[in-house]
Amino acid sequence: MGERWSFLILRASFNGLHHFEEFQSELGIARNILANRLARLVEHGILERQPIPEDRR
């Protein structure tokens, strides 16, 4: 997990970002890389995915 994007995502999360688009905008990270890093952080139990009830995806 010792990887640059993962660290930046965690830092942004601790600073109040919670939504995919917020991370992407703030960090300037490609969508595919962000999705991959978030999935790895969730897989390792570091972050938790919480779907938005209004979002029917």
Short mmCIF file of C-alpha atoms in Angstrom, two decimals:
data_model
loop_
_atom_site.label_atom_id
_atom_site.label_comp_id
_atom_site.label_asym_id
_atom_site.label_seq_id
_atom_site.Cartn_x
_atom_site.Cartn_y
_atom_site.Cartn_z
CA MET A 1 0.00 0.00 0.00
CA GLY A 2 3.01 2.31 0.28
CA GLU A 3 2.14 4.14 -2.93
CA ARG A 4 1.89 7.84 -3.77
CA TRP A 5 -1.73 7.99 -4.97
CA SER A 6 -2.97 5.89 -2.05
CA PHE A 7 -1.33 8.29 0.39
CA LEU A 8 -2.83 11.33 -1.34
CA ILE A 9 -6.29 9.73 -1.38
CA LEU A 10 -6.07 8.94 2.34
CA ARG A 11 -4.90 12.46 3.14
CA ALA A 12 -7.77 13.93 1.11
CA SER A 13 -10.21 11.62 2.90
CA PHE A 14 -8.96 12.73 6.31
CA ASN A 15 -9.37 16.34 5.11
CA GLY A 16 -13.06 15.81 4.39
CA LEU A 17 -13.38 14.53 0.82
CA HIS A 18 -15.88 11.70 0.48
CA HIS A 19 -17.07 11.48 -3.12
CA PHE A 20 -15.32 10.09 -6.20
CA GLU A 21 -15.65 13.35 -8.14
CA GLU A 22 -14.21 15.32 -5.21
CA PHE A 23 -11.12 13.10 -5.11
CA GLN A 24 -10.70 13.32 -8.87
CA SER A 25 -11.04 17.09 -8.96
CA GLU A 26 -8.84 17.78 -5.94
CA LEU A 27 -6.05 15.35 -6.85
CA GLY A 28 -6.11 15.61 -10.64
CA ILE A 29 -5.99 11.82 -10.89
CA ALA A 30 -7.28 9.78 -13.84
CA ARG A 31 -10.63 8.06 -13.20
CA ASN A 32 -9.27 4.55 -13.83
CA ILE A 33 -6.35 5.03 -11.44
CA LEU A 34 -8.59 6.56 -8.77
CA ALA A 35 -11.10 3.70 -9.07
CA ASN A 36 -8.28 1.16 -8.77
CA ARG A 37 -6.68 2.81 -5.73
CA LEU A 38 -10.02 3.25 -3.96
CA ALA A 39 -10.86 -0.41 -4.59
CA ARG A 40 -7.51 -1.47 -3.10
CA LEU A 41 -8.00 0.73 -0.04
CA VAL A 42 -11.48 -0.74 0.48
CA GLU A 43 -10.18 -4.28 -0.09
CA HIS A 44 -7.56 -3.78 2.64
CA GLY A 45 -10.15 -2.39 5.06
CA ILE A 46 -8.58 1.07 5.12
CA LEU A 47 -11.58 2.86 3.60
CA GLU A 48 -15.23 1.86 3.54
CA ARG A 49 -17.54 2.27 0.57
CA GLN A 50 -20.89 3.80 1.41
CA PRO A 51 -23.30 4.12 -1.52
CA ILE A 52 -25.43 7.25 -1.69
CA PRO A 53 -29.12 6.26 -1.44
CA GLU A 54 -30.16 8.82 -4.10
CA ASP A 55 -27.57 7.44 -6.56
CA ARG A 56 -29.11 4.43 -8.31
CA ARG A 57 -25.92 3.18 -9.99
#
